Every structure is written in structure tokens, then in C-alpha cells.
Coordinates of C-alpha atoms in Angstrom, one line a residue:
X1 CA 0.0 0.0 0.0
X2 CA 1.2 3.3 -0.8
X3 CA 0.1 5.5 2.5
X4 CA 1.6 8.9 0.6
X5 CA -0.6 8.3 -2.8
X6 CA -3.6 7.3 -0.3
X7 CA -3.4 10.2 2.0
X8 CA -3.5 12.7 -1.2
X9 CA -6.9 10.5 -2.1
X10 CA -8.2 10.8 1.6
X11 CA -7.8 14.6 1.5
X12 CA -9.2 14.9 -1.7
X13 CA -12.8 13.5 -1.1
X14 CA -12.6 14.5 2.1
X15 CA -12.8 18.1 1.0
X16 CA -15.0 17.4 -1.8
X17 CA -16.9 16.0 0.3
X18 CA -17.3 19.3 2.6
X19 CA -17.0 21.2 -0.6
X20 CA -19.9 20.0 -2.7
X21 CA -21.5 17.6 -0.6
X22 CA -20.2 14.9 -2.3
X23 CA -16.9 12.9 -3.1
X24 CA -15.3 12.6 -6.2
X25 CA -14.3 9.2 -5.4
X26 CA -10.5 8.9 -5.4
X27 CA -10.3 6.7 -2.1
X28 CA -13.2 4.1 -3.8
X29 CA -11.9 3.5 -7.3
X30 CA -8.6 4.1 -5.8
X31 CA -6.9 5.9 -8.8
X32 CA -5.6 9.0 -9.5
X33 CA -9.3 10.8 -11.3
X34 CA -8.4 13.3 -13.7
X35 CA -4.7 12.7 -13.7
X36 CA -4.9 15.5 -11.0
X37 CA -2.1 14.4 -8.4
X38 CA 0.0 13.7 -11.4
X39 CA -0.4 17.5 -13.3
X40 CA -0.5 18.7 -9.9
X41 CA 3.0 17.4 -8.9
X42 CA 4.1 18.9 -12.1
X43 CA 2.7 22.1 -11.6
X44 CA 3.5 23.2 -8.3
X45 CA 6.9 23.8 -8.5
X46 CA 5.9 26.7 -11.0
X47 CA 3.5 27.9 -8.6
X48 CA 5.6 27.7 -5.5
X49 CA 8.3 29.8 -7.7
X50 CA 5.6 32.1 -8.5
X51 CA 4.8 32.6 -5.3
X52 CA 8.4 33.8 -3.7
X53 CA 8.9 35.5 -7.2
X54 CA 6.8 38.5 -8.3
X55 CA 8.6 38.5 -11.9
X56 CA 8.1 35.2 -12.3
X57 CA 4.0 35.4 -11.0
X58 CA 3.6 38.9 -13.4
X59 CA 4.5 36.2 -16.4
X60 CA 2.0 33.2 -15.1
X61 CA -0.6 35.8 -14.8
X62 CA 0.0 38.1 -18.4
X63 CA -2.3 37.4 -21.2
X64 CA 1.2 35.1 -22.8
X65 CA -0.1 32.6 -20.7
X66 CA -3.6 32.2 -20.7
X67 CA -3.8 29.7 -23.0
X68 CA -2.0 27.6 -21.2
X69 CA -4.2 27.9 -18.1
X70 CA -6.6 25.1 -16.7
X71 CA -10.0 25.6 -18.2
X72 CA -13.8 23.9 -17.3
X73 CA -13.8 22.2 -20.4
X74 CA -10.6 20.3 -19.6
X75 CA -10.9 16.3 -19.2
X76 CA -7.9 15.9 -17.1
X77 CA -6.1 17.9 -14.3
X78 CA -7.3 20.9 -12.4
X79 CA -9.4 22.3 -15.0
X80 CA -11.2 18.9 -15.0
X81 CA -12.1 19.8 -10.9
X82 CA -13.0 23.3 -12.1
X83 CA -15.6 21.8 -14.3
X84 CA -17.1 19.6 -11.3
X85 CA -16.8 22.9 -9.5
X86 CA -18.7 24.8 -12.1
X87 CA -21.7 22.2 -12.4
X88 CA -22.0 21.8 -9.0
X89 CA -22.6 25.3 -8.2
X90 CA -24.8 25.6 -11.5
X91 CA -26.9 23.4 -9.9
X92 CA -27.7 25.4 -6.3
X93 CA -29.2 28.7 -8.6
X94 CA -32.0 28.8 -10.3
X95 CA -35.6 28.1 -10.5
X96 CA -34.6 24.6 -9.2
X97 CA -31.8 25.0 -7.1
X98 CA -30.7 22.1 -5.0
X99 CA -30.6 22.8 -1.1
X100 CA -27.7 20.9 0.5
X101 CA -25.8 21.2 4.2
X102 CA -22.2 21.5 2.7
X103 CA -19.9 24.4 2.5
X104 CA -21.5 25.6 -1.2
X105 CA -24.3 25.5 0.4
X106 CA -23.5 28.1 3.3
X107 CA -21.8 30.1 1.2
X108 CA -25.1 30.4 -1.3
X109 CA -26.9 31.0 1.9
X110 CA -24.7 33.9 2.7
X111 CA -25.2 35.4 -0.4
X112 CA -22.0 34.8 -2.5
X113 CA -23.0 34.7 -6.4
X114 CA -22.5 31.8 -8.6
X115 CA -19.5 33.0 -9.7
X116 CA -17.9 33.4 -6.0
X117 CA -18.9 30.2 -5.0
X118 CA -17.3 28.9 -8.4
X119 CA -14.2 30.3 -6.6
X120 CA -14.7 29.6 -3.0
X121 CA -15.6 25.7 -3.3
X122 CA -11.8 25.9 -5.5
X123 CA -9.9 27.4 -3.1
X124 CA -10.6 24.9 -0.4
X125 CA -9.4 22.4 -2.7
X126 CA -6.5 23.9 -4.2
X127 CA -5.3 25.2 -0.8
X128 CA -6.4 22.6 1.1
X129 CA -5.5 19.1 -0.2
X130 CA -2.4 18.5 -1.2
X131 CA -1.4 20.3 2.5
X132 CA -3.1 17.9 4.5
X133 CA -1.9 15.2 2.2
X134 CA 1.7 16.6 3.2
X135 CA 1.1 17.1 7.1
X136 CA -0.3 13.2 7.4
X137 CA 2.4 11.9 5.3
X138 CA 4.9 13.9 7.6
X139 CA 3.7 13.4 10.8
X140 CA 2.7 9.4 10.4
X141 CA 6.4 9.3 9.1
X142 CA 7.7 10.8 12.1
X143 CA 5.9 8.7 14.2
X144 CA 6.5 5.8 13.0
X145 CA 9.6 6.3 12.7
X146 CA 10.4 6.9 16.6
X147 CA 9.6 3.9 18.5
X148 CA 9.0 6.0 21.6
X149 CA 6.7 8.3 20.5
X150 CA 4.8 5.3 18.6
X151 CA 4.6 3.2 21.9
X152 CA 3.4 6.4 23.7
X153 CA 0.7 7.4 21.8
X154 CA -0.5 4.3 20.9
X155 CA -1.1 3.4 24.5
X156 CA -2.9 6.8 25.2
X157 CA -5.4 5.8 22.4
X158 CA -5.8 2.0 23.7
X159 CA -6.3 3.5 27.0
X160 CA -9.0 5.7 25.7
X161 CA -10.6 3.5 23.1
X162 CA -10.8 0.7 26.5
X163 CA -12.5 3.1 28.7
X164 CA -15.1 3.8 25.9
X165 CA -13.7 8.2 25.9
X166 CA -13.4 8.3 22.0
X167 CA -15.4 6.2 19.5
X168 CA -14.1 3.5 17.4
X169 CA -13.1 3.0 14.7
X170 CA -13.7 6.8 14.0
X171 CA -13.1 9.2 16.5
X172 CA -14.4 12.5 16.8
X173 CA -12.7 16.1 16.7
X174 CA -13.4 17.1 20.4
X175 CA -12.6 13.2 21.4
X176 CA -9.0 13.9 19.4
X177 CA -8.5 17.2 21.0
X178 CA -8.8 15.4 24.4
X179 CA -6.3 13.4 23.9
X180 CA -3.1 15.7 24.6
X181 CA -0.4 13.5 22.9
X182 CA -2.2 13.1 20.0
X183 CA -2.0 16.5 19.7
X184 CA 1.5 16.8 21.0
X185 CA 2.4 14.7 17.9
X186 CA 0.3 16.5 15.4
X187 CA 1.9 20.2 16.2
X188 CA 5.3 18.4 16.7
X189 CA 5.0 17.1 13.0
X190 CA 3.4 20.3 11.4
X191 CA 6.6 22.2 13.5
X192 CA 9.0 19.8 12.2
X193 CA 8.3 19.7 8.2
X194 CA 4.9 22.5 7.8
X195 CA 3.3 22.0 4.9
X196 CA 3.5 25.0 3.1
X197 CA 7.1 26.4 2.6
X198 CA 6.6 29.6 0.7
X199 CA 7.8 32.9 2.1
X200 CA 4.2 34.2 3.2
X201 CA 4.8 37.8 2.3
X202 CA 3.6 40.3 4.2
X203 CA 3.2 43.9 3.0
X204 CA 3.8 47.3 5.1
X205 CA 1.1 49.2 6.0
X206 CA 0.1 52.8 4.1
X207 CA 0.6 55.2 4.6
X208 CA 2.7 55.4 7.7
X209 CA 4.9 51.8 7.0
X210 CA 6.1 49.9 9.9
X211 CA 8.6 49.5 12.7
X212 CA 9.6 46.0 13.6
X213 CA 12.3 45.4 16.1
X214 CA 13.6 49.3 15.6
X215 CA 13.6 48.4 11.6
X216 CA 11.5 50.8 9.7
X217 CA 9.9 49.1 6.7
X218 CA 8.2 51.6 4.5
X219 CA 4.7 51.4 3.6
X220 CA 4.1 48.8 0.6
X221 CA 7.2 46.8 1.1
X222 CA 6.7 43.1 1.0
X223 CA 8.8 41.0 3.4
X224 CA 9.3 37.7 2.9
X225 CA 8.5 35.2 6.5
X226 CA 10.7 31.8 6.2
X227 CA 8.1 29.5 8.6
X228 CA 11.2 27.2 8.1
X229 CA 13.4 28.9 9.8
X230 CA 11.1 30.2 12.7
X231 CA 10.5 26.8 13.2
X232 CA 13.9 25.6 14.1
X233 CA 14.9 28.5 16.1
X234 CA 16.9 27.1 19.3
X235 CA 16.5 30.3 21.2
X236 CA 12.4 29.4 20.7
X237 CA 12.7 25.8 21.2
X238 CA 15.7 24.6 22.6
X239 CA 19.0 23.1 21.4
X240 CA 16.5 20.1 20.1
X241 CA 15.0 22.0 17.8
X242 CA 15.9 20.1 15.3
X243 CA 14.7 16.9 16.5
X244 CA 10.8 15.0 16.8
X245 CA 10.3 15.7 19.8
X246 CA 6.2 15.4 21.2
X247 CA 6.7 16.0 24.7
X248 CA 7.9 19.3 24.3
X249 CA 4.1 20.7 24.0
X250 CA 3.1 19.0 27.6
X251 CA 5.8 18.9 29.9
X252 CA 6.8 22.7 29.8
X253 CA 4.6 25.2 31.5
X254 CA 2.0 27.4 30.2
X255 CA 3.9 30.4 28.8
X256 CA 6.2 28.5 27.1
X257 CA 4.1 26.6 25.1
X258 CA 2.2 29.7 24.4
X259 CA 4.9 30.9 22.9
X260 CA 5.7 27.4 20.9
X261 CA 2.2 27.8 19.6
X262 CA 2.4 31.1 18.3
X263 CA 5.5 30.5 16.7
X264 CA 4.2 27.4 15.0
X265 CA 0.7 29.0 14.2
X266 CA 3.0 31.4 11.9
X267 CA 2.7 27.9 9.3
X268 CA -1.3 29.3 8.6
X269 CA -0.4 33.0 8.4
X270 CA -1.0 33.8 11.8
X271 CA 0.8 33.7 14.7

């Protein structure tokens, strides 16, 4: 079994499912619909150049390049999803609109037009799937890879699962968020290799700029964040910074893993 081409299935209907209220059905035919994963793989190095270069993102966005830019009408790769994406939302307007409890389905109850939920239902796939495909890959590998953190948290969840505080074989969000080295592991692994490794500009304030540590940065200057780096800072983590390491998010006090989290939070844009 190949967990890594699985994982990028998983995510895929997963948010489809949320999406559109219904699954595309990578994980049940188990293959790769659309060729997306493959054009996908291809395609994001150019997009993760375009996105730390602005010369290189003016060129993917000019008028050269439209052609060559995934369309509805495509039978394979993304342009194949935008066409789901596109018949899906056709179908909630209209005279006989469909009315389902899905994402789309807020988002036409909040107003959005056809055209914005076209776009909305999109992004959650674009930015969401092959990210969580990387974050399970990651983190199971780390796991599984330390026979102490394996042994630990496997006994948590047998110790849970035998006095009946999560369900089985599926267990619930709040149930998971109870369980504190579960999450241990999951913000150690995001921490360790974060999914998204782009340079998550941020841009100076007008008109008055910015002052950051004494450095003025003037008002429309983008600066570049490496998550990367922040994330392996010893003077934030330790001289283990470096290494899988769980129990750093339970057995320091409050304050510092405060400060861990905000750090680590940086990996979403926030922090």
C-alpha cells in the first residue's frame, strides 16, 4: 500500500466532500481521477516559484499565458475539478436549485453569487488538499519512525478507546482534542516539516509603513517570512530544535508553550 498516494486520495474526497457535498471518489476507485495528483506534482513547483517571485508570478498571470491555463472544459487535471466545480454550483441557482448542508451550500446561503462560490468551493481544494496530504504523510512518518513516540501514543489511544472516551473505529474532533499527545504529535509534525514552505509575504502598512524590532519598513514593502526557519529556532525551542520531539508541547509550563504555539501558528499565516 502506498500510505503517501492514499493520503492525497483521503484529502481529496474529504474536502470534496465538505466542498460540494459529495466525493469525487478517489479513495473508492482508488486511482488517480483526472490525472490530478500527477499534473498537480508537475505544476506546483511553477506555482511555488511564483509565489516567492513576483517576476516570475507577473508572467503566469499576463495574457502570454492564458492559454495555457486550466480551463472547465478540460478532461484531465485541475481544470477537469473546475468543471465539477462549475456544475456543482450551477446546480444550487435557479428556478430549481438544489438545497444541501455542505460548505457551497453556506456560502449560497450567505449570499455569494454563482461566480464566488465557483471560486470559494476551488480554493478549499486547491489550498487545502495537497497540504493535509503533506502534514499526514509527515507526521505518520515521524511517528513511525520513533519507536517511543509510537509506543506512547498508541497506549494513550488504547487507553482511551478501553475506557469507551473516544469512539471507534472513528473518533471524533473534540474526542482527538482530548487526547493531549495526540495533539503533541500533530503540532510536533506540522513544527518539524509545515506543509507550506513559501515565504508568506507580508506587505507594510500605508501610509505610515512599519517599525519592527527598531527596523522601519516603509509602507508597501513586502517582506518575505521563512516558517522554516522560525520553526527551528533554538533560542524558541531549545538546542532540540531540530529533533521530533512530542513531549515538548506537555511537559513545559503554560507560557512556554504559548509561545511554541504562536510561533508554529505562523505555518497558517498567523501567529
Amino acid at each position: 500500500m502506498d500510505f503517501a498516494k492514499l493520503a492525497g486520495y483521503f484529502t481529496l474526497d474529504t474536502l470534496t466532500q465538505i466542498a460540494f457535498g459529495q466525493a469525487l471518489g478517489f479513495l473508492t476507485k482508488n486511482e488517480d481521477l483526472y490525472d490530478y495528483h500527477k499534473s498537480s506534482a508537475a505544476f506546483y513547483p511553477i506555482m511555488e516559484l511564483g509565489s516567492n517571485h513576483p517576476t516570475v508570478l507577473a508572467v503566469l498571470k499576463s495574457r502570454v499565458m492564458e492559454g495555457a491555463a486550466p480551463k472547465p472544459t478540460d478532461k484531465l487535471g485541475f481544470g477537469a475539478i473546475i468543471g465539477v466545480a462549475h456544475k456543482v454550483a450551477a446546480e444550487r441557482f435557479g428556478p430549481d436549485a438544489k438545497k444541501v448542508q455542505d460548505m457551497l451550500g453556506s456560502f449560497v446561503n450567505h449570499g455569494l453569487t454563482q461566480q464566488e462560490c465557483e471560486v470559494e468551493s476551488l480554493i478549499q481544494i486547491l489550498a487545502g488538499a495537497d497540504s493535509t496530504a503533506t502534514a499526514l504523510r509527515t507526521t505518520l512518518l515521524y511517528i513511525l519512525t520513533s519507536p517511543p513516540t509510537y509506543s506512547r501514543l498508541r497506549e494513550e489511544m488504547t487507553l482511551a478507546i478501553e475506557a469507551g472516551k473516544v469512539d471507534y473505529p472513528v473518533i471524533s474532533n473534540s474526542q482527538a482534542q482530548a487526547l493531549p499527545y495526540l495533539q503533541a504529535c500533530i503540532k510536533e509534525g506540522l513544527r518539524m516539516f509545515m506543509p507550506l514552505h513559501g515565504l508568506a509575504g507580508r506587505v507594510s502598512p500605508y501610509p505610515d509603513g512599519a517599525t519592527i524590532n527598531g527596523v522601519f519598513i516603509p509602507p508597501g514593502t513586502e517582506v518575505g517570512l521563512s516558517n522554516f526557519a522560525m520553526n527551528y529556532r533554538t533560542d524558541f525551542y531549545g538546542p532540540d530544535a531540530d529533533t521530533f520531539h512530542p513531549e515538548r508541547w506537555i511537559e513545559n509550563d503554560a507560557e512556554t508553550v504559548k509561545r511554541y504555539e504562536r510561533t508554529q501558528e505562523l505555518i497558517f499565516g498567523t501567529g
